[in-house]
Coordinates of C-alpha atoms in Angstrom, one line a residue:
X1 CA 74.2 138.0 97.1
X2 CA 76.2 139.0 100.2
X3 CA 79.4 137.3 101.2
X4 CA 78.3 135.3 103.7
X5 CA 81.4 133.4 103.9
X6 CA 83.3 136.8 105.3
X7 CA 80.3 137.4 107.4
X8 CA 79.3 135.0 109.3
X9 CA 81.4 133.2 112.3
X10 CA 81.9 129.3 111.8
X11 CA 78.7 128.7 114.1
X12 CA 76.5 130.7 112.4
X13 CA 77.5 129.5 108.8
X14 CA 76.6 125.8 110.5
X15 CA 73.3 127.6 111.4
X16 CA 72.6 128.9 108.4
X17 CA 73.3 125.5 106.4
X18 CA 70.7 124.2 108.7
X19 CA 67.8 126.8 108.1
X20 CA 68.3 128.5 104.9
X21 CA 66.2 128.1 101.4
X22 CA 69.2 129.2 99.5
X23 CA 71.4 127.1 96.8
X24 CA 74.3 126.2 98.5
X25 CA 77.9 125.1 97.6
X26 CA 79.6 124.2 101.1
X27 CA 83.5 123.9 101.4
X28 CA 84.0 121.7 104.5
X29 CA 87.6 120.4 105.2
X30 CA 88.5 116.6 107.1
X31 CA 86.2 116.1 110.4
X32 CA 83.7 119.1 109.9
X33 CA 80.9 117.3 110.7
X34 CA 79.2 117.0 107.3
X35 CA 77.3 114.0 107.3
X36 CA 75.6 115.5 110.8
X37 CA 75.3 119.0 108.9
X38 CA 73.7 117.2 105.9
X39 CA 71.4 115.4 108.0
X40 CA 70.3 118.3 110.0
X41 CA 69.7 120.3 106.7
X42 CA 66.9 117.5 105.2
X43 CA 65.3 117.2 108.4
X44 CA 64.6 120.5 108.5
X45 CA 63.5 120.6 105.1
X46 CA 60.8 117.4 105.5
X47 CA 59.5 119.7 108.8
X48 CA 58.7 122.6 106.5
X49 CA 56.9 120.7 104.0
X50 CA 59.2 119.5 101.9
X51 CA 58.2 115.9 100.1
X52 CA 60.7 113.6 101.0
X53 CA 60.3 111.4 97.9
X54 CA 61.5 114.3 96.1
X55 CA 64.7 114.4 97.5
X56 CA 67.9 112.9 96.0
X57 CA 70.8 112.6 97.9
X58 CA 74.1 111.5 95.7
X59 CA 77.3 110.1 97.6
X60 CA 80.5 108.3 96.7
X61 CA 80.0 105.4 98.3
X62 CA 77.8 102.7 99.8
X63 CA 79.2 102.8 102.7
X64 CA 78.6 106.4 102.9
X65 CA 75.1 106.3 101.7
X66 CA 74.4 104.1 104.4
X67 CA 75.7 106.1 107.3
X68 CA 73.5 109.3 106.1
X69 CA 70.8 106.8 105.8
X70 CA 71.5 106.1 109.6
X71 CA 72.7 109.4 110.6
X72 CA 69.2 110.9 109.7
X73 CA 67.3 107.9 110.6
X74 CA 69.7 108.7 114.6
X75 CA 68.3 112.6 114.3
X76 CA 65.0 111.8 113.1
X77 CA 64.5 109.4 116.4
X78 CA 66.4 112.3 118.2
X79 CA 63.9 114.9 117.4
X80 CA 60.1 113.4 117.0
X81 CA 59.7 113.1 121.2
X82 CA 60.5 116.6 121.1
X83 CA 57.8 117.9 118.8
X84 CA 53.8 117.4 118.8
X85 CA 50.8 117.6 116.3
X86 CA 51.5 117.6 112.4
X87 CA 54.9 117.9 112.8
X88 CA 55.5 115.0 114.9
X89 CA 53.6 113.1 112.9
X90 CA 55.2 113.8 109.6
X91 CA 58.6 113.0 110.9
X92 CA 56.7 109.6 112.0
X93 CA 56.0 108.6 108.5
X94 CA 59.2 110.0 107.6
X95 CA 61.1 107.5 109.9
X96 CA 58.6 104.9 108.7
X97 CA 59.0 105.5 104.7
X98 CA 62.6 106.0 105.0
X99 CA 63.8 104.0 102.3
X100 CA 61.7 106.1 99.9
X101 CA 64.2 108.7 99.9
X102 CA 66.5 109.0 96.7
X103 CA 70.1 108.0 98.9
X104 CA 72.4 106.4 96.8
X105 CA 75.8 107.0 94.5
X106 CA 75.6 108.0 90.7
X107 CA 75.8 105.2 89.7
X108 CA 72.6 103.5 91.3
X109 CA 70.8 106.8 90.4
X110 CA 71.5 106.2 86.9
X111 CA 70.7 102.6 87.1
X112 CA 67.2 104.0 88.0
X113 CA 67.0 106.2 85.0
X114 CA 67.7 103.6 83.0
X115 CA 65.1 101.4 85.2
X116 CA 62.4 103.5 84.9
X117 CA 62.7 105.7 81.5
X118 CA 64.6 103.3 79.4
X119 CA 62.9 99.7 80.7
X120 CA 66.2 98.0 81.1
X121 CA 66.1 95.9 84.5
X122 CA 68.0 95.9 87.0
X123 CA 71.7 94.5 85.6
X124 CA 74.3 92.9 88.2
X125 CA 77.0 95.4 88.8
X126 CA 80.3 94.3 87.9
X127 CA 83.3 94.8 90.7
X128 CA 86.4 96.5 90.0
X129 CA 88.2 93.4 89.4
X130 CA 85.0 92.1 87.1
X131 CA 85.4 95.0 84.9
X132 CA 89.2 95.3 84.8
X133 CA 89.3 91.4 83.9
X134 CA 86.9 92.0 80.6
X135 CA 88.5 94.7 79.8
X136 CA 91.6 93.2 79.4
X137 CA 90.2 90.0 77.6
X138 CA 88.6 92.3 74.7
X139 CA 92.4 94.1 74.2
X140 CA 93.9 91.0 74.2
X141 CA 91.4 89.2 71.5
X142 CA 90.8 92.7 69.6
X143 CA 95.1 92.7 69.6
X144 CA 95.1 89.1 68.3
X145 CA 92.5 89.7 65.6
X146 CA 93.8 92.5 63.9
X147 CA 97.8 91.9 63.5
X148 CA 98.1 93.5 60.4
X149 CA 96.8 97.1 61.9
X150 CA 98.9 96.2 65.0
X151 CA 101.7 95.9 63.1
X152 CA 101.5 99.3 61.3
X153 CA 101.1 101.2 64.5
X154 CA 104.2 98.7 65.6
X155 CA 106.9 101.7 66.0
X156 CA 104.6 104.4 67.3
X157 CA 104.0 102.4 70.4
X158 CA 107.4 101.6 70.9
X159 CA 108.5 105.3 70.9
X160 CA 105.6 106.0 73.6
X161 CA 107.1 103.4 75.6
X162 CA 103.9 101.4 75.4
X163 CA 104.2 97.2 75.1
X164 CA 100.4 96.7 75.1
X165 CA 97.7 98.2 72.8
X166 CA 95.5 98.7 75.9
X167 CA 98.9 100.6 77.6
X168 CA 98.7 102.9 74.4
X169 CA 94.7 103.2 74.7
X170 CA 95.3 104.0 78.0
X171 CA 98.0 106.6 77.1
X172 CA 95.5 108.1 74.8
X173 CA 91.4 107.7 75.4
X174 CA 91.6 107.6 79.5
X175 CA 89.8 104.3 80.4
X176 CA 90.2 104.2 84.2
X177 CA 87.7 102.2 85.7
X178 CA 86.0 102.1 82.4
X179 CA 84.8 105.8 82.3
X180 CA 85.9 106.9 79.1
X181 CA 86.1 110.6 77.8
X182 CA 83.4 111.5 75.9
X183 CA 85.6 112.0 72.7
X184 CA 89.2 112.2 71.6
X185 CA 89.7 115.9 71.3
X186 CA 90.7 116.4 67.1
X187 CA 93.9 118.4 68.7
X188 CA 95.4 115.5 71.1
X189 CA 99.4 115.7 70.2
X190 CA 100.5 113.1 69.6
X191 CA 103.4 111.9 67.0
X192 CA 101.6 109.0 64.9
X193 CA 98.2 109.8 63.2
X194 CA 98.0 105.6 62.4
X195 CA 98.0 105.3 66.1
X196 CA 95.1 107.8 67.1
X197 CA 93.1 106.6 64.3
X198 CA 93.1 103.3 65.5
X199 CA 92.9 104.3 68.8
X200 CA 89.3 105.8 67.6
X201 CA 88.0 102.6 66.0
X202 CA 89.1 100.0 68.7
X203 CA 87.2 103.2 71.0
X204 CA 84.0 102.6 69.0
X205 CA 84.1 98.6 69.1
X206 CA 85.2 98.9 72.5
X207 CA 81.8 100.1 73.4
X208 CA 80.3 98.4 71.5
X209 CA 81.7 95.3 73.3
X210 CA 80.4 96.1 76.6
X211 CA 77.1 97.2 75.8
X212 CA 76.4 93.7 74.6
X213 CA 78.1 92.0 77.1
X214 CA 75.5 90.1 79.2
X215 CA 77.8 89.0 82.3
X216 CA 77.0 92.5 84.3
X217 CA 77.5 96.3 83.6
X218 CA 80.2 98.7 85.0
X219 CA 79.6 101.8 86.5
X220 CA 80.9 103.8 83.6
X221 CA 78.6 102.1 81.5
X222 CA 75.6 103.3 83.3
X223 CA 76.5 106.6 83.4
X224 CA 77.1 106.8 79.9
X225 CA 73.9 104.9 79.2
X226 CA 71.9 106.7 81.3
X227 CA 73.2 110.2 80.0
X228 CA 72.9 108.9 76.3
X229 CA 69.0 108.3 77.4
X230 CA 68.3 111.7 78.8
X231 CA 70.3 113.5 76.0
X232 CA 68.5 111.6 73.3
X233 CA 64.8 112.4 75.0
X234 CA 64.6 115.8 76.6
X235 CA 61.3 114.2 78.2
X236 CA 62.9 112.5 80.8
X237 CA 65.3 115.4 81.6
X238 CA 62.1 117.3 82.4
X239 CA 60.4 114.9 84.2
X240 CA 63.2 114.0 86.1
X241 CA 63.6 118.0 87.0
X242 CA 59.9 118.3 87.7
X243 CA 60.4 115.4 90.3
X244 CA 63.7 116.0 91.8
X245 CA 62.9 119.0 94.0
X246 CA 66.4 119.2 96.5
X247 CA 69.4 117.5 94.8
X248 CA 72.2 116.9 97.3
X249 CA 75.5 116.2 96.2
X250 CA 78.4 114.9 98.6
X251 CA 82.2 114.6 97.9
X252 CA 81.9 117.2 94.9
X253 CA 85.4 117.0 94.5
X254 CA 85.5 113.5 93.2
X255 CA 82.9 114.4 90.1
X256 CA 83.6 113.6 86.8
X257 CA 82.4 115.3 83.7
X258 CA 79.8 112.8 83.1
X259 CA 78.4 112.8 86.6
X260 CA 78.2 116.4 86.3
X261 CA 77.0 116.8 83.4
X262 CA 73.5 114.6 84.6
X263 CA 73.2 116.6 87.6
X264 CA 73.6 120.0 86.2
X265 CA 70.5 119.0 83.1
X266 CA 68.3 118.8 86.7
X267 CA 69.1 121.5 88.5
X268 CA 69.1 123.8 85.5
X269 CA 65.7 125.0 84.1
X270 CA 65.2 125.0 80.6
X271 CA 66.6 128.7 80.2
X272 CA 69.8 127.4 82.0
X273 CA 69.5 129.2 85.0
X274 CA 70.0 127.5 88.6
X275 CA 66.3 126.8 89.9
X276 CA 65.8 128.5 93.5
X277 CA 66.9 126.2 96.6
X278 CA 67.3 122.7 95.0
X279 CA 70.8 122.3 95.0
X280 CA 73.2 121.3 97.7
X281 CA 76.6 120.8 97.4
X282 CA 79.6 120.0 99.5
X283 CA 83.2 119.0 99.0
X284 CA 87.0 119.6 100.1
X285 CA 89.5 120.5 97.0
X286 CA 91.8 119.2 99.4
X287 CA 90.5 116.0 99.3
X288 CA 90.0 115.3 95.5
X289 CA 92.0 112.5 95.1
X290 CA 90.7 110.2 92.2
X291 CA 91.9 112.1 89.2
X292 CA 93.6 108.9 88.1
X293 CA 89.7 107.4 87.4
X294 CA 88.3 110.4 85.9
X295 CA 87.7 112.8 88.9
X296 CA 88.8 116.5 87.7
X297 CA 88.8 119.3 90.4
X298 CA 88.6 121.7 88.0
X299 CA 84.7 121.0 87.8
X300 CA 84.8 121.6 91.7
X301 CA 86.3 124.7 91.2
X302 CA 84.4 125.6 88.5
X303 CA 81.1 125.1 89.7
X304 CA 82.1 126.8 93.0
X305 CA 82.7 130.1 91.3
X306 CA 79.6 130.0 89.1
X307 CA 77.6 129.2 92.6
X308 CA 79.5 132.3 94.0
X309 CA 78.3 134.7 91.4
X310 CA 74.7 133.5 91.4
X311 CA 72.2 135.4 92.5
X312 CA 70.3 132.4 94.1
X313 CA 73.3 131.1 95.8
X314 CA 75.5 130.9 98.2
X315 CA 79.0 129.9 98.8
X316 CA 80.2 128.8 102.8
X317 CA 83.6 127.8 104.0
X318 CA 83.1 125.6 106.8
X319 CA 87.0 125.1 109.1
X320 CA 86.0 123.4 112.3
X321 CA 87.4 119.9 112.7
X322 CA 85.6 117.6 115.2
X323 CA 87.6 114.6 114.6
X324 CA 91.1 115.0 115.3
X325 CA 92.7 115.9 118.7
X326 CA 94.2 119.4 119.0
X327 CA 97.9 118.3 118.7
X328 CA 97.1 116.7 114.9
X329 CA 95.1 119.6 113.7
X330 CA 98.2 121.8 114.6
X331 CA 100.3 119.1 113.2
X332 CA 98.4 118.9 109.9
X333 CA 97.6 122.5 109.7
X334 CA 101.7 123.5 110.4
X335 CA 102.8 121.2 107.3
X336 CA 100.3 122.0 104.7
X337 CA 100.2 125.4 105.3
X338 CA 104.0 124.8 103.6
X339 CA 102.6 122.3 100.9
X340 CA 98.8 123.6 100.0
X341 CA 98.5 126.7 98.0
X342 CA 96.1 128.7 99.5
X343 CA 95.7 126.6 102.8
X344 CA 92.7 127.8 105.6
X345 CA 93.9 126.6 108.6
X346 CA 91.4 124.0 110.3
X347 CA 90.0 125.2 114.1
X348 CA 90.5 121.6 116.7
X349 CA 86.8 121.6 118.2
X350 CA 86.9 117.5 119.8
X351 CA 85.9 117.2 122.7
X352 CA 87.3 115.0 125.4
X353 CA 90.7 114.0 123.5
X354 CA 92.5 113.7 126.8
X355 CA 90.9 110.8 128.3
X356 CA 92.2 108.7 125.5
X357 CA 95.1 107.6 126.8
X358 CA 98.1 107.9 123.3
X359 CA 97.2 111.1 121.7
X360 CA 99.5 113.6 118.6
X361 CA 101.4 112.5 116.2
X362 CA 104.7 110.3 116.5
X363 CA 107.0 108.6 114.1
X364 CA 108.3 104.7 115.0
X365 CA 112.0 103.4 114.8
X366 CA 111.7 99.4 115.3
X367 CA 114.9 98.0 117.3
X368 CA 115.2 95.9 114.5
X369 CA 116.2 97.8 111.6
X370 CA 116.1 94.6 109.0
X371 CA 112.5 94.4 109.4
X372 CA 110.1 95.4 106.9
X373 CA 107.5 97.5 107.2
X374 CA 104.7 95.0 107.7
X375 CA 106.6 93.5 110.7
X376 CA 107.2 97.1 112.1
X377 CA 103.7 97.8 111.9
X378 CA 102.8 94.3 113.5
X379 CA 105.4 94.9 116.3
X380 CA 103.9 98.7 117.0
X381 CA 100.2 97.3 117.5
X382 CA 101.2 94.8 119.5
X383 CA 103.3 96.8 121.6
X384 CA 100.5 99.3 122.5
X385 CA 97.7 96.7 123.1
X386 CA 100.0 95.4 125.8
X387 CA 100.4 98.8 127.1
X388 CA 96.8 99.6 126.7
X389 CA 95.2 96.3 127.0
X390 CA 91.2 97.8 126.9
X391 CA 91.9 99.4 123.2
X392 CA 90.5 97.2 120.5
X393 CA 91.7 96.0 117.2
X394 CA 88.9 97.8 116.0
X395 CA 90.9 101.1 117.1
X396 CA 93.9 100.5 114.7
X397 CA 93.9 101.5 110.8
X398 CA 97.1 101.0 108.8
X399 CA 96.6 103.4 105.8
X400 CA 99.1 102.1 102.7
X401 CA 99.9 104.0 99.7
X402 CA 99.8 100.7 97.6
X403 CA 97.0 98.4 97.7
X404 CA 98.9 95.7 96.6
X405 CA 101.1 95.8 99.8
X406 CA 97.6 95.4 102.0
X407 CA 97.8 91.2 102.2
X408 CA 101.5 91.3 103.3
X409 CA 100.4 93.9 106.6
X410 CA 97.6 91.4 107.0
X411 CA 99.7 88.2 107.1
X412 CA 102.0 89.9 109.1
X413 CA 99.4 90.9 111.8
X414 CA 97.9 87.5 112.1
X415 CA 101.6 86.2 111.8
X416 CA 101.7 88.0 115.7
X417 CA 97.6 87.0 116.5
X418 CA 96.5 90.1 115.8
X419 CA 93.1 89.9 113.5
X420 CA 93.5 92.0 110.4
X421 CA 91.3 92.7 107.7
X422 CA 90.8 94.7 104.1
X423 CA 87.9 96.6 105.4
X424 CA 85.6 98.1 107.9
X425 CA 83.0 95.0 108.5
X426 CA 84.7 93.7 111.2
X427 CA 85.9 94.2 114.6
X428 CA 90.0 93.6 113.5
X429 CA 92.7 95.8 112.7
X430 CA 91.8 97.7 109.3
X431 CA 94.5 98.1 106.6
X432 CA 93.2 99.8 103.5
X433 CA 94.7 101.7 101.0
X434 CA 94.3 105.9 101.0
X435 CA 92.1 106.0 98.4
X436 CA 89.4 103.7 100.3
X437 CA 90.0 105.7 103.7
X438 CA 87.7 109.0 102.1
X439 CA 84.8 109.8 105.1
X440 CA 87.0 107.3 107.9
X441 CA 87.8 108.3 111.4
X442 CA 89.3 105.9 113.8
X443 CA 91.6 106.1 117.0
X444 CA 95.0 105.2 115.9
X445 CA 96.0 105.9 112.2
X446 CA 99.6 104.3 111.1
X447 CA 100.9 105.7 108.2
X448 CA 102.9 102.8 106.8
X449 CA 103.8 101.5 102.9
X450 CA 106.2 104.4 102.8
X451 CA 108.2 103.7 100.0
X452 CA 108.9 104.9 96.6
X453 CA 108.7 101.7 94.4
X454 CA 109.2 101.3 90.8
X455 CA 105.5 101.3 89.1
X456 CA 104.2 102.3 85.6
X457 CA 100.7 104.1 86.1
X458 CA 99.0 105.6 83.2
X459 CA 96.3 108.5 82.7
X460 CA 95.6 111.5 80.6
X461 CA 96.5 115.0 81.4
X462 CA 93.1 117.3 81.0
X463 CA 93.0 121.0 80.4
X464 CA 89.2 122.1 80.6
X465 CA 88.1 119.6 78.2
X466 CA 91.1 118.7 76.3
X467 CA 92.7 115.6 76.7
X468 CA 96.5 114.9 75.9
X469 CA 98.2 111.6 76.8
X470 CA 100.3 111.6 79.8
X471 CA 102.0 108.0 81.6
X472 CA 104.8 107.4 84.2
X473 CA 106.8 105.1 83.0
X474 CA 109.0 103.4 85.3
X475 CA 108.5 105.6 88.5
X476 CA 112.7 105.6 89.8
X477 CA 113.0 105.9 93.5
X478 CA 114.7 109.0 93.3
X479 CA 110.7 110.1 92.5
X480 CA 111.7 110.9 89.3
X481 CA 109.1 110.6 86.4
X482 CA 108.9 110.0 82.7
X483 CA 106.8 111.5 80.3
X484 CA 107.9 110.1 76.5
X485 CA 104.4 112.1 75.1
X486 CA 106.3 115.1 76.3
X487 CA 109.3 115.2 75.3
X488 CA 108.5 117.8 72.6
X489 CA 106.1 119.5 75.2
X490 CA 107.9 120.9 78.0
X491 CA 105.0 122.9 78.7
X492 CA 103.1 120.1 79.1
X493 CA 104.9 117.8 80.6
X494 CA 105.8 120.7 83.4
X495 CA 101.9 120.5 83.5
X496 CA 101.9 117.0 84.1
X497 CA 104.4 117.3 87.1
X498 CA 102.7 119.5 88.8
X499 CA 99.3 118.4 88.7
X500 CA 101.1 114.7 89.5
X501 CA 102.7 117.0 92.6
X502 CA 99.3 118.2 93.9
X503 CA 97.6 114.7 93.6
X504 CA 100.1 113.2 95.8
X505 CA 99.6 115.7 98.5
X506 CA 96.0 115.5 98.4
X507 CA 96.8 111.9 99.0
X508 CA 99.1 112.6 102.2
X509 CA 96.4 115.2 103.3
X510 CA 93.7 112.9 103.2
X511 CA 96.3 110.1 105.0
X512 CA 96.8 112.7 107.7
X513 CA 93.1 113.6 108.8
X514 CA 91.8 110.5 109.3
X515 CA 92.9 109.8 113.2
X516 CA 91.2 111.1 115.8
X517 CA 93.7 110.7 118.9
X518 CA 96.8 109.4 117.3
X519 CA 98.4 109.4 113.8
X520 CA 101.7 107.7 114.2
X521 CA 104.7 107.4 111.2
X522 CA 106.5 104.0 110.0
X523 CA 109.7 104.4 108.8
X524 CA 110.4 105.9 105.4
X525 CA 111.7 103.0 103.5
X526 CA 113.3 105.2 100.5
X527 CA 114.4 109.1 99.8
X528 CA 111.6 110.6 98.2
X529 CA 108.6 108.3 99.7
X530 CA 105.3 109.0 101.0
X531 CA 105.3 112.3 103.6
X532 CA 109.7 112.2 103.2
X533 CA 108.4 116.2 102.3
X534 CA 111.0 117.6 105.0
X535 CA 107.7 120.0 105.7
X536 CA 106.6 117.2 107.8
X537 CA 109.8 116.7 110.2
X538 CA 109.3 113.4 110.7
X539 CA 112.2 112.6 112.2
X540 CA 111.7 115.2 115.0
X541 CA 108.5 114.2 116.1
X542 CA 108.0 112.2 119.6
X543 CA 109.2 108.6 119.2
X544 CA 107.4 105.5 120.1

């Protein structure tokens, strides 16, 4: 097909992502107006006949299912008084039959595969917390009830730095959040055999564990259910491809192999050939930042290149940013122009940032140096709600790096009378961590946590779909990291840096996008923290 992408001015791509009956794989960066845009789109699809029960629109969140739940319930309301006859009245029952659209994440959409093909009910979804708490019980009792095999494995985990079996099941078979690889690849390296064959079986009664376990389901497990069902009866593939007529897909760049893997059996026709204009996708590469829990980019760009050499679809690059003030965009597009290979530069399109009275991007230097960073935040707010006394809390979001530094901002907020809160339900100061900030946009962003503290996270290094062990060990604060897997590897563990390297900017990136009028910089606690990059120049920005 034509480049459109080269073709087209930013306007008209927005146009043409309204109007046209083409597959589409959109790339649009932080505060291009996606959720609008994908609103837009499906409204205009319902007005030319399509069925709105056959639509299914996959996010990453609740929270963002909801707001494009409200977002086209706000333009449906927006355009019925402007239109008469049929028309009018089909957007009526539209509005009226809302909930009848398919608007959800992956893993309530394959909750309803399992629901309706597989006649499982509907199972209580565990939290994050739920699942991480059984998962460690079964380790800890599958550990105590099989000593002798521990025991013979005894030295191999010792020389991969591992203390736990579930550090070294980690190390090997990825089970972030619970989604584990589909299988060990036969050509993992690692040193023991006795180690990755009993990796394999606890594996096996691993799952075996949680599919009998009656006190809720994680997400994982219904993917993995749910794909087991359609791969096991090609029926329900069909039917589900019959029925699903304009698949929408947002935050591509957080898909796993799993959750693409279900998507791609429905857009695909039996041939494996892309069907004609059912298939929407949009994502930012810049913003994949969940790789530690399965995500792989590599399926982003993967798919996007496929999607460019289609003949039935179309590829569109999407820069404006109608979030952030003019002075941040520069500020963001200046620094990771320096630290994003590649980098399109974002075009500032708000509107109005002036009236807001603190606008750019400033770093903070408390008077009292001994203060920690908590304090320093708590003293910042406080200062400019005296100075501004109409802003509200509500205007305020400290972003951390660590999530379990998020109780000490919030006891040291309320320590000064200032309402905090771990997330967006209220009207208080927000503190999250980055990873929970994705699709946010709020006045004043603090970038605080910045330190570099000693931690052991664990994960598996993928290249296309093999899977070799990978874990920081001891993370020093001169940023320095260990790979023991590696140490016969260089290749790999210079792999392992790298993509480690990219992650971490992603995670700055997304950090730095989220304000609208002012993004303002705590004090680096350590060398080698959280945006210490000297790209940033921290140090000579404008001081509070």
């Amino acid at each position: 097909m034509i480049d459109l992408d080269a073709k087209l001015s930013e306007q008209e791509k927005r146009d043409y992502i309204r109007h046209a009956a083409d597959n589409l794989f959109v790339e649009a960066g932080a505060g291009a107006g996606k959720t609008t845009l994908l609103a837009r789109r499906i409204i205009n699809q319902i007005k030319n006949g399509e069925d709105p029960t056959h639509f299914l629109i996959i996010t990453f969140t609740d929270t963002a299912a909801q707001e494009l739940h409200d977002k086209i319930m706000k333009h449906l309301s927006r355009e019925i008084p402007k239109l008469d006859g049929a028309t009018q009245a089909l957007l009526i029952r539209t509005r009226d039959s809302i909930d009848t659209i398919d608007i959800c994440t992956m893993q309530d959409f394959a909750e309803k595969i399992l629901h309706v093909y597989g006649g499982k009910g509907i199972r209580r979804k565990l939290t994050e917390y739920e699942a991480r708490t059984r998962r460690d019980r079964f380790f800890r009792e599958w550990a105590s009830q099989h000593e002798s095999e521990m025991a013979a494995v005894k030295d191999a985990m010792q020389a991969l730095h591992c203390n736990t079996l579930l550090e070294a099941f980690r190390a090997i078979a990825d089970i972030h959040s619970e989604i584990i690889t589909d299988a060990v690849p036969e050509d993992i390296m690692h040193p023991e055999d006795r180690l990755m064959a009993l990796i394999l079986k606890i594996r096996t009664d691993y799952l075996r564990y949680i599919a009998t376990d009656s006190n809720g389901v994680s997400k994982g497990q219904l993917l993995r259910e749910a794909w087991q069902l359609m791969s096991m009866n090609p029926s329900v593939t069909a039917d589900l491809r019959k029925h699903y007529t304009k698949i929408y897909y947002d935050e591509f760049q957080d898909t796993d192999s799993l959750q693409s893997r279900i998507i791609a059996s429905i857009v695909l026709d039996a041939s494996g050939r892309l069907r004609d204009n059912v298939l929407f996708l949009i994502g930012d590469e810049k913003q994949s930042i969940f790789r530690p829990y399965g995500a792989q980019v590599e399926i982003y760009q993967n798919v996007m290149k496929q999607m460019a050499a289609a003949d039935n679809a179309n590829v569109l690059t999407l820069d404006g940013n109608f979030r952030s003030n003019p002075k941040i965009v520069t500020f963001v597009n200046k620094t990771f122009q320096k630290r994003i290979p590649g980098y399109k530069s974002m075009l500032p399109c708000q509107e109005g940032a002036s009236q807001f009275p603190l606008t750019g991007v400033y770093h903070y230097e408390s008077t009292r140096k001994s203060m920690r960073d908590a304090e320093n935040a708590a003293q910042l707010i406080g200062m400019i709600l005296r100075a501004y006394s109409f802003l509200r809390y509500s205007d305020f979001l400290i972003i951390v790096k660590n999530p379990s530094h998020i109780g000490s901002f919030i006891d040291a907020l309320r320590h000064d009378h200032i309402p905090a809160d771990g997330d967006m339900s209220h009207e208080t100061v927000h503190v999250l961590d980055v990873h929970h900030v994705k699709g946010l946009s709020v006045n004043i962003v603090l970038v605080a946590d910045r330190i570099d503290p000693e931690e052991t996270r664990y994960e598996t290094l993928r290249i296309g779909n093999r899977c070799y062990p990978s874990f920081v060990v001891g993370r020093q604060l001169s940023g320095e990291m260990l790979y023991p897997s590696y140490h016969r590897h260089p290749e790999l563990m210079a792999l392992a840096r790298s993509e480690e390297h990219a992650e971490w900017v992603r995670l700055e990136y997304v950090a730095a996008t989220r304000a609208k009028h002012a993004l303002i910089f705590l004090p680096a606690m350590h060398k080698g923290a959280w945006f210490s990059d000297p790209a940033y120049q921290i140090s000579s920005l404008p001081r509070l």
